[in-house]
CSV table of C-alpha atoms in Angstrom, one decimal:
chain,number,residue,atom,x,y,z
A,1060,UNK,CA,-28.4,-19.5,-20.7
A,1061,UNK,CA,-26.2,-17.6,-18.4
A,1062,UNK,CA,-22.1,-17.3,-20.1
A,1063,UNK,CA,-20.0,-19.0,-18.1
A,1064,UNK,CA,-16.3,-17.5,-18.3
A,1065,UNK,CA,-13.1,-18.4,-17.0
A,1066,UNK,CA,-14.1,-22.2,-15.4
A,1067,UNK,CA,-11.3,-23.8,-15.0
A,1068,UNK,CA,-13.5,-26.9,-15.6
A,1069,UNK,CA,-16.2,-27.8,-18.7
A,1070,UNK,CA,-19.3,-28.8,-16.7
A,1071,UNK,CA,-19.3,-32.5,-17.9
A,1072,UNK,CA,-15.5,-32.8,-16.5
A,1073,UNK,CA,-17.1,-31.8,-13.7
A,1074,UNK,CA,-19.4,-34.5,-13.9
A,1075,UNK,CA,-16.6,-37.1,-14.0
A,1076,UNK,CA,-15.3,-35.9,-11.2
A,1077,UNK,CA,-18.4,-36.1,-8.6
A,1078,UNK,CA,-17.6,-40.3,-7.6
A,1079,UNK,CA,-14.4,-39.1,-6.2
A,1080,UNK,CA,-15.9,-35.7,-4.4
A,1081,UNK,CA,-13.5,-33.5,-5.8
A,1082,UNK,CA,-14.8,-30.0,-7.2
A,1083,UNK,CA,-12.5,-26.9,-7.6
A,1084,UNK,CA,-12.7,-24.2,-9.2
A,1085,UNK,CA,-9.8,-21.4,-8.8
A,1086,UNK,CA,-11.4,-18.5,-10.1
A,1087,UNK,CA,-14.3,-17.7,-12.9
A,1088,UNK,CA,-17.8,-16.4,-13.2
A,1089,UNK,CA,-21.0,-16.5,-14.6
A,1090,UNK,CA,-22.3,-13.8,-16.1
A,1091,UNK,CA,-26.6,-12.9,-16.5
A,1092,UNK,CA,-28.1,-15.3,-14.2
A,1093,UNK,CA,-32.2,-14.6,-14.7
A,1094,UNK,CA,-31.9,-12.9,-17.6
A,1095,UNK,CA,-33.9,-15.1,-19.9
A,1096,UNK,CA,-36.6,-14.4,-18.2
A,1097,UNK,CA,-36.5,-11.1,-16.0
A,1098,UNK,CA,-35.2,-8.9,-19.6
A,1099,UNK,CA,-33.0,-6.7,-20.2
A,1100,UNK,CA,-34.1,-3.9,-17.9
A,1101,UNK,CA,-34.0,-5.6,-14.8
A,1102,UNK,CA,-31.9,-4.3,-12.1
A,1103,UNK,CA,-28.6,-6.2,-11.7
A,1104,UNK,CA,-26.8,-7.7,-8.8
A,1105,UNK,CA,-23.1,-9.0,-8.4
A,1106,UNK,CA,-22.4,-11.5,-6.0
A,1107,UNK,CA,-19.0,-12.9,-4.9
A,1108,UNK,CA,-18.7,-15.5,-2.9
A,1109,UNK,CA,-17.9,-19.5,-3.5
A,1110,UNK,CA,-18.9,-20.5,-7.1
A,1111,UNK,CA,-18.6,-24.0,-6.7
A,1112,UNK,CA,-22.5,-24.7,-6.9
A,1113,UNK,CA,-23.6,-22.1,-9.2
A,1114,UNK,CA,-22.9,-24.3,-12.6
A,1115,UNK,CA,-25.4,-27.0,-11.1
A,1116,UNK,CA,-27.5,-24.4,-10.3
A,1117,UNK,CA,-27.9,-22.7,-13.6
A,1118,UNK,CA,-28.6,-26.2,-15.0
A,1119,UNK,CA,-31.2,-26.6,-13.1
A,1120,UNK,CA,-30.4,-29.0,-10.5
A,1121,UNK,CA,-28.5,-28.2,-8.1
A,1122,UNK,CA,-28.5,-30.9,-5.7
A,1123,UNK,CA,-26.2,-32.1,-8.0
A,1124,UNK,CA,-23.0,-30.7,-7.0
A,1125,UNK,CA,-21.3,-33.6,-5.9
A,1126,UNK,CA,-19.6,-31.4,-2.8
A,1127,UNK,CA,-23.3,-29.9,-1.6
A,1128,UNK,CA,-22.9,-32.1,1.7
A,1129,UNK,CA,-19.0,-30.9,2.6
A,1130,UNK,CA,-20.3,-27.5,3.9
A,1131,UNK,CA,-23.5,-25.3,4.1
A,1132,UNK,CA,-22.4,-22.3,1.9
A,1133,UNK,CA,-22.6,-24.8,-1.6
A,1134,UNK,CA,-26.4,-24.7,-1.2
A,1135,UNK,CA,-26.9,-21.1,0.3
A,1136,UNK,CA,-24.9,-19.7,-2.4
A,1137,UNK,CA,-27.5,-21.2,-5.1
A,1138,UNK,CA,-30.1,-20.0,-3.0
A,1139,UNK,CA,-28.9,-16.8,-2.7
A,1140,UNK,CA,-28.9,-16.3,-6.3
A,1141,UNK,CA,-32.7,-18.0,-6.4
A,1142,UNK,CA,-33.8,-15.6,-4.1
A,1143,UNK,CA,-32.3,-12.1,-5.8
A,1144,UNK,CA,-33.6,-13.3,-9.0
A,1145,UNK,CA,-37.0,-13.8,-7.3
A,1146,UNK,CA,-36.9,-10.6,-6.6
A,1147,UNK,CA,-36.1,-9.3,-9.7
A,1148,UNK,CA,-32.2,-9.1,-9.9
A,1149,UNK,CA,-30.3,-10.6,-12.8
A,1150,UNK,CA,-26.8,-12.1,-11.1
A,1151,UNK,CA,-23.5,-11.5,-12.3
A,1152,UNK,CA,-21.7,-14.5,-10.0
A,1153,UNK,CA,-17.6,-14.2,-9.6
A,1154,UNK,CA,-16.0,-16.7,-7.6
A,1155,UNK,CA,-13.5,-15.4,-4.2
A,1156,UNK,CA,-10.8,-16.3,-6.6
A,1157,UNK,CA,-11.8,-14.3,-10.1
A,1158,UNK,CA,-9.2,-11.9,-11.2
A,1159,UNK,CA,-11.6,-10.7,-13.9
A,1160,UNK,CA,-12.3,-6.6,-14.1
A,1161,UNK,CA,-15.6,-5.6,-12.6
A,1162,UNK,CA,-17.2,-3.0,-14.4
A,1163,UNK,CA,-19.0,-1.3,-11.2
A,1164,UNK,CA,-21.3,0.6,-13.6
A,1165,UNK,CA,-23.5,-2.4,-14.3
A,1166,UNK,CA,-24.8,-2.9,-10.6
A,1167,UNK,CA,-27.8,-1.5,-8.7
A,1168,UNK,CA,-26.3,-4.1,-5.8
A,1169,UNK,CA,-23.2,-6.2,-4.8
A,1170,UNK,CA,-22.7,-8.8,-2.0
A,1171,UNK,CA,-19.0,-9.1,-1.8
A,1172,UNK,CA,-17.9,-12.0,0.8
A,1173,UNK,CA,-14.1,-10.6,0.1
A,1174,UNK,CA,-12.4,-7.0,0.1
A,1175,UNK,CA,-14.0,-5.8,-3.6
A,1176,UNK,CA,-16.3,-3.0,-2.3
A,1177,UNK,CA,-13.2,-0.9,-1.2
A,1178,UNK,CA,-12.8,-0.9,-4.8
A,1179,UNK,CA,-16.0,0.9,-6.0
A,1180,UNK,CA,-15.3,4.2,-7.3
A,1181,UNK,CA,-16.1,7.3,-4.8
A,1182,UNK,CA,-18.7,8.7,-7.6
A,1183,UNK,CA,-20.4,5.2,-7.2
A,1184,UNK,CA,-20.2,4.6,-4.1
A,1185,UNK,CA,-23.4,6.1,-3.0
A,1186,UNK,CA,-25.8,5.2,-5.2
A,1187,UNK,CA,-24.9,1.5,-5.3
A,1188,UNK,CA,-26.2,-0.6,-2.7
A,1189,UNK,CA,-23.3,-2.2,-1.1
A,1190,UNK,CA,-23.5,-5.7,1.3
A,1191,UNK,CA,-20.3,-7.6,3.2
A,1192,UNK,CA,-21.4,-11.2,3.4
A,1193,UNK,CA,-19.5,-11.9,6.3
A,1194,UNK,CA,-18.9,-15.5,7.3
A,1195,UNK,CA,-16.1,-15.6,10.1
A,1196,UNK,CA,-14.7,-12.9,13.0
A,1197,UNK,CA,-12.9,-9.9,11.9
A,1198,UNK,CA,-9.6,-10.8,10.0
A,1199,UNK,CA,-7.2,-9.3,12.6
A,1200,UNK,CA,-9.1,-11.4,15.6
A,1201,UNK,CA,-8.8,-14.4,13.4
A,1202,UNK,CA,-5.4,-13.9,12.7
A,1203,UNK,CA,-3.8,-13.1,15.8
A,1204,UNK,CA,-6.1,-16.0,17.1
A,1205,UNK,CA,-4.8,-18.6,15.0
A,1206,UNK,CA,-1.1,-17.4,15.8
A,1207,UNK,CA,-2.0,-17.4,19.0
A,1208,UNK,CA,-3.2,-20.9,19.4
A,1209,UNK,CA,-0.3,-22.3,17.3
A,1210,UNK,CA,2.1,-20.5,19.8
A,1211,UNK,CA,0.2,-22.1,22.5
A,1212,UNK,CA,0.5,-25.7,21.6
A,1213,UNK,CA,4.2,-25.6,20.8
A,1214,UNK,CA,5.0,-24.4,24.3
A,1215,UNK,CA,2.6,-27.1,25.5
A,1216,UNK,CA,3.7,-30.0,23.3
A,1217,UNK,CA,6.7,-28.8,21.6
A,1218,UNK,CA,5.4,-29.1,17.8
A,1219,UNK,CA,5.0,-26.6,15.4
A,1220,UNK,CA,1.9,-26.3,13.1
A,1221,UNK,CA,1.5,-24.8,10.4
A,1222,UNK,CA,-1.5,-22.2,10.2
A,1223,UNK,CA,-4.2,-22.9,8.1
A,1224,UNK,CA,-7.0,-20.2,8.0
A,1225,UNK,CA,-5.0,-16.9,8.0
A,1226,UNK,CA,-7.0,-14.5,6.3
A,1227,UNK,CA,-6.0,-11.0,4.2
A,1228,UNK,CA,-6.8,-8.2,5.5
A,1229,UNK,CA,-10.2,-7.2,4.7
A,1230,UNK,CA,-11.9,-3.6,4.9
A,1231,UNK,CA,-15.0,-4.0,3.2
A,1232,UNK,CA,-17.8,-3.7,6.3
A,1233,UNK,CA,-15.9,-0.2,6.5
A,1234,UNK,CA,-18.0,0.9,2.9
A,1235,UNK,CA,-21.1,-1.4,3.0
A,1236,UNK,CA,-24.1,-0.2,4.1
A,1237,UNK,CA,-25.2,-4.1,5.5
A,1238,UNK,CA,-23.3,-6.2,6.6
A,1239,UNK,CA,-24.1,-10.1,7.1
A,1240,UNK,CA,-23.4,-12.2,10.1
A,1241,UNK,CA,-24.2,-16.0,11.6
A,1242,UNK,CA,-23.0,-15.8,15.2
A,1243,UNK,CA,-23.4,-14.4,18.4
A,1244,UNK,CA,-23.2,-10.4,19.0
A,1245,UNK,CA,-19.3,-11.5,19.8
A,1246,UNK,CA,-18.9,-12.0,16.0
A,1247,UNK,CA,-19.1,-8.0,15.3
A,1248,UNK,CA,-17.0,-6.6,18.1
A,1249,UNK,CA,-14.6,-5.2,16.3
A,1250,UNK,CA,-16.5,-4.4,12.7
A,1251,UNK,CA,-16.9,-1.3,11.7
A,1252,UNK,CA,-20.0,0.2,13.0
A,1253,UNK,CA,-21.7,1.8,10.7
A,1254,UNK,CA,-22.9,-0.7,8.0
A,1255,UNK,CA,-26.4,-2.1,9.3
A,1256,UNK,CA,-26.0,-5.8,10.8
A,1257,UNK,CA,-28.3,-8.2,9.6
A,1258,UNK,CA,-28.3,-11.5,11.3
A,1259,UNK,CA,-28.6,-14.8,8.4
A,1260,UNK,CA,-29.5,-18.2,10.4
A,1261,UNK,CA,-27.1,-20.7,8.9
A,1262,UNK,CA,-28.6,-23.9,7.3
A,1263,UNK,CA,-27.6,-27.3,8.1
A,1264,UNK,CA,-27.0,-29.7,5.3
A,1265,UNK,CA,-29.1,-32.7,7.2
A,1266,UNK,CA,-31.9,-32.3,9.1
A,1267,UNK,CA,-33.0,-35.4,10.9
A,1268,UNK,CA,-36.0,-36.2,12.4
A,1269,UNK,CA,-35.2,-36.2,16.4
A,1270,UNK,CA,-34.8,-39.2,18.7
A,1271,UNK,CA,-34.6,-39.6,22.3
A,1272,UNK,CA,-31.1,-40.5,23.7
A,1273,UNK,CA,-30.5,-43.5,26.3
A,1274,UNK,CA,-28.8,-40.9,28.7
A,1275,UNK,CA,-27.2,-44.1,30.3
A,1276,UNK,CA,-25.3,-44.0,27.6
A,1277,UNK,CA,-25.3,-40.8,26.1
A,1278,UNK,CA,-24.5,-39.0,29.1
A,1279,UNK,CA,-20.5,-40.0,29.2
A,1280,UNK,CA,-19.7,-39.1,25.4
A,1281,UNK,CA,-19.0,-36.0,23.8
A,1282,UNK,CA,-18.2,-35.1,20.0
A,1283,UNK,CA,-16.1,-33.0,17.7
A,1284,UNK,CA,-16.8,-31.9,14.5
A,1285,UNK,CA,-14.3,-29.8,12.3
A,1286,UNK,CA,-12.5,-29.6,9.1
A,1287,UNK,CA,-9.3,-27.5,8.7
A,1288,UNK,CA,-7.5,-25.4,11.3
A,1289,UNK,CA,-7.6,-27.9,14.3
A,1290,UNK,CA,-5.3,-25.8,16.4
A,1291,UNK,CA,-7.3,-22.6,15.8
A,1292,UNK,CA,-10.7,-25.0,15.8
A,1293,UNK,CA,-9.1,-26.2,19.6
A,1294,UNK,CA,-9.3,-29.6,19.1
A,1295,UNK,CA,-5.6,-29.8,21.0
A,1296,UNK,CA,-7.3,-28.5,23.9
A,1297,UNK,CA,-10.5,-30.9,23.5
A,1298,UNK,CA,-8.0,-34.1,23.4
A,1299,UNK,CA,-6.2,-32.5,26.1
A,1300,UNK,CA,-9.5,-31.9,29.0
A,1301,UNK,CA,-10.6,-35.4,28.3
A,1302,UNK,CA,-7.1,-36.8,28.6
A,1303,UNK,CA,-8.3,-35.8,32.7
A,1304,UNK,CA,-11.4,-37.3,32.1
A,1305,UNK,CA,-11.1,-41.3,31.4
A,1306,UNK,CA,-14.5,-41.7,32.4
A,1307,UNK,CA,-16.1,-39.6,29.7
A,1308,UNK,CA,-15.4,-40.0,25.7
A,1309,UNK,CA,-14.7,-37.8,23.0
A,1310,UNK,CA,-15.3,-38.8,19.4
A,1311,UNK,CA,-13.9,-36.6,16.9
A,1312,UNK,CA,-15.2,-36.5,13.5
A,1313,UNK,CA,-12.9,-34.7,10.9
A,1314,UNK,CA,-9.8,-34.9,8.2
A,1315,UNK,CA,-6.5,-34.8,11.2
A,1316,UNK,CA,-4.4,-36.6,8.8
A,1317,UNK,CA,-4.0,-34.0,6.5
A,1318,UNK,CA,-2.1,-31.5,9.2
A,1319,UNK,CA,0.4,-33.6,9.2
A,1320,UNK,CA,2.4,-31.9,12.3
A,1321,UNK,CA,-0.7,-31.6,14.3
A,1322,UNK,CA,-1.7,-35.4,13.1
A,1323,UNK,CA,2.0,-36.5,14.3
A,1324,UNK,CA,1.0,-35.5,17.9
A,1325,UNK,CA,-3.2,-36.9,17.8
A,1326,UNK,CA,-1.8,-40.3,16.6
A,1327,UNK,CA,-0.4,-41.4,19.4
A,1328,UNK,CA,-2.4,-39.7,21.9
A,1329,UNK,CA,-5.2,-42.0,20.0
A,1330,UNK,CA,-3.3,-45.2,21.0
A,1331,UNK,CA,-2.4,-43.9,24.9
A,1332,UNK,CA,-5.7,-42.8,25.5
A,1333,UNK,CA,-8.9,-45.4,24.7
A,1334,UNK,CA,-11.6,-43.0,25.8
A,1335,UNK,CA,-10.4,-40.6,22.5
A,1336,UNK,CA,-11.5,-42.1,19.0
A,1337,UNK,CA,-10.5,-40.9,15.7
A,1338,UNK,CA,-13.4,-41.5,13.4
A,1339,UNK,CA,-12.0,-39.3,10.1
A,1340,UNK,CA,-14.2,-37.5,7.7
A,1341,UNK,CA,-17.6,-38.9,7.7
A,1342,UNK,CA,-20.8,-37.7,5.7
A,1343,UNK,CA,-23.1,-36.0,8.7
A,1344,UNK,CA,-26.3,-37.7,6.3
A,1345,UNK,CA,-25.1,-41.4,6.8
A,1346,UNK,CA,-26.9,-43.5,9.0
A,1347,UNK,CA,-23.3,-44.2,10.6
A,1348,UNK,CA,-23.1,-40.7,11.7
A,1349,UNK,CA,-26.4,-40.4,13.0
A,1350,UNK,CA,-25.7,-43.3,15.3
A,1351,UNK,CA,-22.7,-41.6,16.6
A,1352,UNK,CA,-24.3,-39.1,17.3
A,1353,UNK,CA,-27.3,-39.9,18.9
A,1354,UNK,CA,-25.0,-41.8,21.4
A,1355,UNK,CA,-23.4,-38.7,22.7
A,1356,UNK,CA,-24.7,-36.1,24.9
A,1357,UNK,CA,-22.9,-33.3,24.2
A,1358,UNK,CA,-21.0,-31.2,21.5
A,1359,UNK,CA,-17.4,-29.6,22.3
A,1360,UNK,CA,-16.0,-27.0,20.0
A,1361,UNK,CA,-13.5,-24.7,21.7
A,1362,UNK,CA,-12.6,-22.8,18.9
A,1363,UNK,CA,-10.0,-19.7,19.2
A,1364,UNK,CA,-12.5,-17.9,16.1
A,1365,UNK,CA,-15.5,-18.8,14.5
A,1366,UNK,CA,-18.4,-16.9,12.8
A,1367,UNK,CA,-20.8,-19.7,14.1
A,1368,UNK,CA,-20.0,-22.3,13.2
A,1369,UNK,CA,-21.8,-24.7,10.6
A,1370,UNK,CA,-20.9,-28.2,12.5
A,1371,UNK,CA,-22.4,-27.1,15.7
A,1372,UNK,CA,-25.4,-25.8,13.8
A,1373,UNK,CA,-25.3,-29.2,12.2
A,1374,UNK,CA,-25.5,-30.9,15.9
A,1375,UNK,CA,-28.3,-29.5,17.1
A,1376,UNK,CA,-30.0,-31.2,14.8
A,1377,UNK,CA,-28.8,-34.3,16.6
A,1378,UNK,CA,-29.6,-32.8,20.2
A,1379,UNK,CA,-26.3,-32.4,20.8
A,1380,UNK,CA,-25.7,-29.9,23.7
A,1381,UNK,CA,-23.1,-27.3,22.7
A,1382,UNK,CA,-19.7,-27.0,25.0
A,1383,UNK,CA,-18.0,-23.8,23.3
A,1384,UNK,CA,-15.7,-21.0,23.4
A,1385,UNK,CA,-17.2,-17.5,23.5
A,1386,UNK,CA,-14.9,-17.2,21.0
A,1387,UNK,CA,-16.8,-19.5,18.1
A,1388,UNK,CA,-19.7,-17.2,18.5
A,1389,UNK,CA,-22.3,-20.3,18.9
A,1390,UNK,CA,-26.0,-19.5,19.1
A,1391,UNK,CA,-27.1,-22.3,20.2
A,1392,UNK,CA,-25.1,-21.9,23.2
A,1393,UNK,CA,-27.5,-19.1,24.1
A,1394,UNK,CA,-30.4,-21.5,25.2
A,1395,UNK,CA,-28.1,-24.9,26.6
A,1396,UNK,CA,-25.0,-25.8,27.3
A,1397,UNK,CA,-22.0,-24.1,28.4
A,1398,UNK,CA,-19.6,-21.2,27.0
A,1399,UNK,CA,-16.1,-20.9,28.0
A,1400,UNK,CA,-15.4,-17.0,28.1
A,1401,UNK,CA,-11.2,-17.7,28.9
A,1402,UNK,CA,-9.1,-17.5,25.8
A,1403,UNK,CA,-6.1,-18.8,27.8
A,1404,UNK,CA,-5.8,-22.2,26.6
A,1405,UNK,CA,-4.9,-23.5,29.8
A,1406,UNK,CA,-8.0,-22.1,31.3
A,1407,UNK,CA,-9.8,-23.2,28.7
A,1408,UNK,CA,-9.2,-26.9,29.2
A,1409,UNK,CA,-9.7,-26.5,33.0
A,1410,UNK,CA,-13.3,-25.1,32.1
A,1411,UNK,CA,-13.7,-27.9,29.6
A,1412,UNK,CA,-12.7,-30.6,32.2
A,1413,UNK,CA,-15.4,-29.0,35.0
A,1414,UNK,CA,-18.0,-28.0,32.0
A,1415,UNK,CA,-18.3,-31.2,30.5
A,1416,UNK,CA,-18.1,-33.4,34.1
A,1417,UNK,CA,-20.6,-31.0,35.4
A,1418,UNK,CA,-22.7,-31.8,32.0
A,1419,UNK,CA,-22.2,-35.5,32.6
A,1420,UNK,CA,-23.3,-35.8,36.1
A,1421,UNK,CA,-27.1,-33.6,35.4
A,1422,UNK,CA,-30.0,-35.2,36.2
A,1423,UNK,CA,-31.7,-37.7,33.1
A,1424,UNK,CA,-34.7,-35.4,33.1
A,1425,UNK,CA,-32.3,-31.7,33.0
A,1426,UNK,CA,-30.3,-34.0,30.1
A,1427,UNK,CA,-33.3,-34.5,28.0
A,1428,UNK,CA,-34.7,-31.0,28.6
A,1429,UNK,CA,-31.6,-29.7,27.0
A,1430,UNK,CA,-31.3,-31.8,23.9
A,1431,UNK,CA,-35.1,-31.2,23.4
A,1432,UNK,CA,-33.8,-27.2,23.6
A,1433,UNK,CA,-31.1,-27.6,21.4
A,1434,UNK,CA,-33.1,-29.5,19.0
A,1435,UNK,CA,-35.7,-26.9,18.8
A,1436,UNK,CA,-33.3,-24.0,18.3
A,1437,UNK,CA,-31.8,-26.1,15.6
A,1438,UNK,CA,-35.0,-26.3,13.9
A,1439,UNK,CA,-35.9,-23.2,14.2
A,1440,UNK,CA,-32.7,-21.4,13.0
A,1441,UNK,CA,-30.2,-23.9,11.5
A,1442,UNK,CA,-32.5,-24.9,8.3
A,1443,UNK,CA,-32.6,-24.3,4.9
A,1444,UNK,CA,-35.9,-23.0,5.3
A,1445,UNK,CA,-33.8,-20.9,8.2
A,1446,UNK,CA,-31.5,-19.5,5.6
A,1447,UNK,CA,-34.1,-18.3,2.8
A,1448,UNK,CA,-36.6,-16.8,5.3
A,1449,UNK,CA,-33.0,-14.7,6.8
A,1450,UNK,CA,-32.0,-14.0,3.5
A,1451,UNK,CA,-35.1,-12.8,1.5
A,1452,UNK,CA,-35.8,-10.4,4.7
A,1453,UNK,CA,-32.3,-8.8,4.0
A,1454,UNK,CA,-33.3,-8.8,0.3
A,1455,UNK,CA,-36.5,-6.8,1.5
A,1456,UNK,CA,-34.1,-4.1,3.0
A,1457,UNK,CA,-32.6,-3.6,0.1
A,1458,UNK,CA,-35.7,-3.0,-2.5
């Protein structure tokens, strides 16, 4: 069995915890991953990214993880580790959070999701195969986005929030030699150049089988789906277009109570407004969601900074046609729907209002040819399947 060091939690406490859907762990790692089997001499791999899954996964069921449905990077982080052992890496696994040493001599490769590779030694540097697993935009967009928007909606509603996903500076696709990325070619603007991009298709974490929307319905409602960040994620600016637009509903799907500043501001727009509902976190497997969301039409996520983004890659499963910023980096966008290029917020609602009227008013037929679009991008790029095919190809590079 793999050693597990510096958990901040013994696996059965873990355990007790799954009924209530919490699962932290601040730090720690888990050392020799394939070991058993591949020997001794096997080449070696250190991965840092979330660790939250990995426990389940050495246990051998991962499925288990009692978070594996809050976001898609529980599951791909097991299967990353499935897929460099298939290929003959044992895995050293530290968590985002571990302060422990890393002995850089130990490694034929790292994937580092945070700012370690600047830390290789010079001497090492060159014979170590060296991959940023990027996930978002670069940390200085990000950053001044986030600011940005927060700014933004205090001039326009006279509240301040408090930021939520403001990132360290990070330098690490300045040493890799690959560096990952889910979005659109917007995503790597201003990343370093040189490492070799390698696009990953991000999984979903429910794939349902497709149904045909009543687009006399479906045609007049819209949803969001989001977790933290709802200034940066623009859902200000989404409850702000359809204020304009009474005939056409938004649903949003998400945790808005726990900003409490921002939630001070949605909670009575909820009550002034009927064609906004609140519908809080809900589980994107539940039949409830999928009802939801086969009544709406259309997806809207203007978001000041994504990396695409896992809750639109989760839509299109639901034929939802994406309404986005250029700015979230969206894929799907690329074959239906719309994409705001503005990062003025003010614009950006005006291009929301028109985008999603404009949606509204198509023809049943165009409306059905869309979702069928969506849907099929969605199954052919926002799967598990999706992922592993992605991944093991960047896995080839590296052999």
């Amino acid at each position: 069995m793999p050693s597990i060091r510096g958990l901040q939690y013994r696996f059965s406490e873990v355990l007790k915890k799954a009924a209530a859907r919490v699962f932290t762990l601040p730090g720690g790692e888990i050392m020799g991953i394939g070991a058993s089997h591949l020997g001794r001499g096997a080449k070696r791999a250190l991965v840092v990214y979330t660790i939250q899954a990995i426990p389940y996964y050495v246990t051998g069921d991962v499925m288990r993880c009692p978070i594996m449905d809050e976001h898609t990077m529980y599951w791909e982080s097991a299967e990353m580790v499935r897929l460099l052992n298939e290929a003959g890496y044992i895995v050293d696994y530290y968590d985002i959070h571990s302060r422990a040493p890393i002995d850089w001599n130990l490694y034929d490769l790292v994937i580092d999701e945070r700012n370690n590779l600047i830390n290789i030694p010079a001497a090492r540097r060159a014979s170590l195969k060296k991959v940023y697993y990027c996930t978002g935009n670069h940390w200085l967009f990000q950053d001044m986005a986030e600011l940005g928007r927060i700014r933004d909606f205090q001039q326009r509603q006279g509240i301040y929030v408090a930021p939520e996903r403001q990132v360290a500076p990070l330098y690490s696709d300045e040493v890799a030699d690959f560096m990952t990325h889910f979005g659109t070619p917007f995503q790597l603007q201003l990343f370093d150049a040189r490492p070799q991009k390698h696009l990953l298709d991000i999984s979903a974490v429910h794939e349902p089988a497709f149904r045909r929307k009543d687009m006399a319905t479906a045609r007049h409602n819209f949803l969001w789906l989001g977790s933290g960040g709802l200034v940066l994620k623009g859902l200000d600016l989404a409850v702000e277009a359809f204020v304009q637009t009474p005939d056409l509903h938004l649903y949003i799907a998400g945790h808005a109570e726990r900003e409490t500043h921002f939630w001070s501001w949605l909670k009575p727009m909820l009550a002034k407004y009927p064609n906004i509902h609140y519908l809080g976190w809900m589980d994107v497997g539940t039949a409830a969601f999928a009802e939801i969301a086969h009544r709406c039409v259309g997806s809207v996520y203007v978001s000041s900074t994504e990396g695409g983004p896992g809750s639109i890659a989760q839509l299109t499963h639901f034929g939802l046609i994406p309404v986005v910023t250029e700015t979230a980096a969206v894929r799907a966008a690329e074959v239906a729907g719309a994409v705001i290029c503005s990062q003025q917020p003010v614009e950006i609602i005006s291009q929301l209002v028109h985008a999603v009227r404009e949606l509204s008013g198509l023809p049943e037929a165009e409306l059905h040819e869309q979702c069928e679009k969506v849907h099929a991008f969605g199954q052919q790029h926002h799967t598990r399947a999706a992922y592993s095919r992605t991944f093991q190809a960047l896995v080839a590079k590296l052999l």
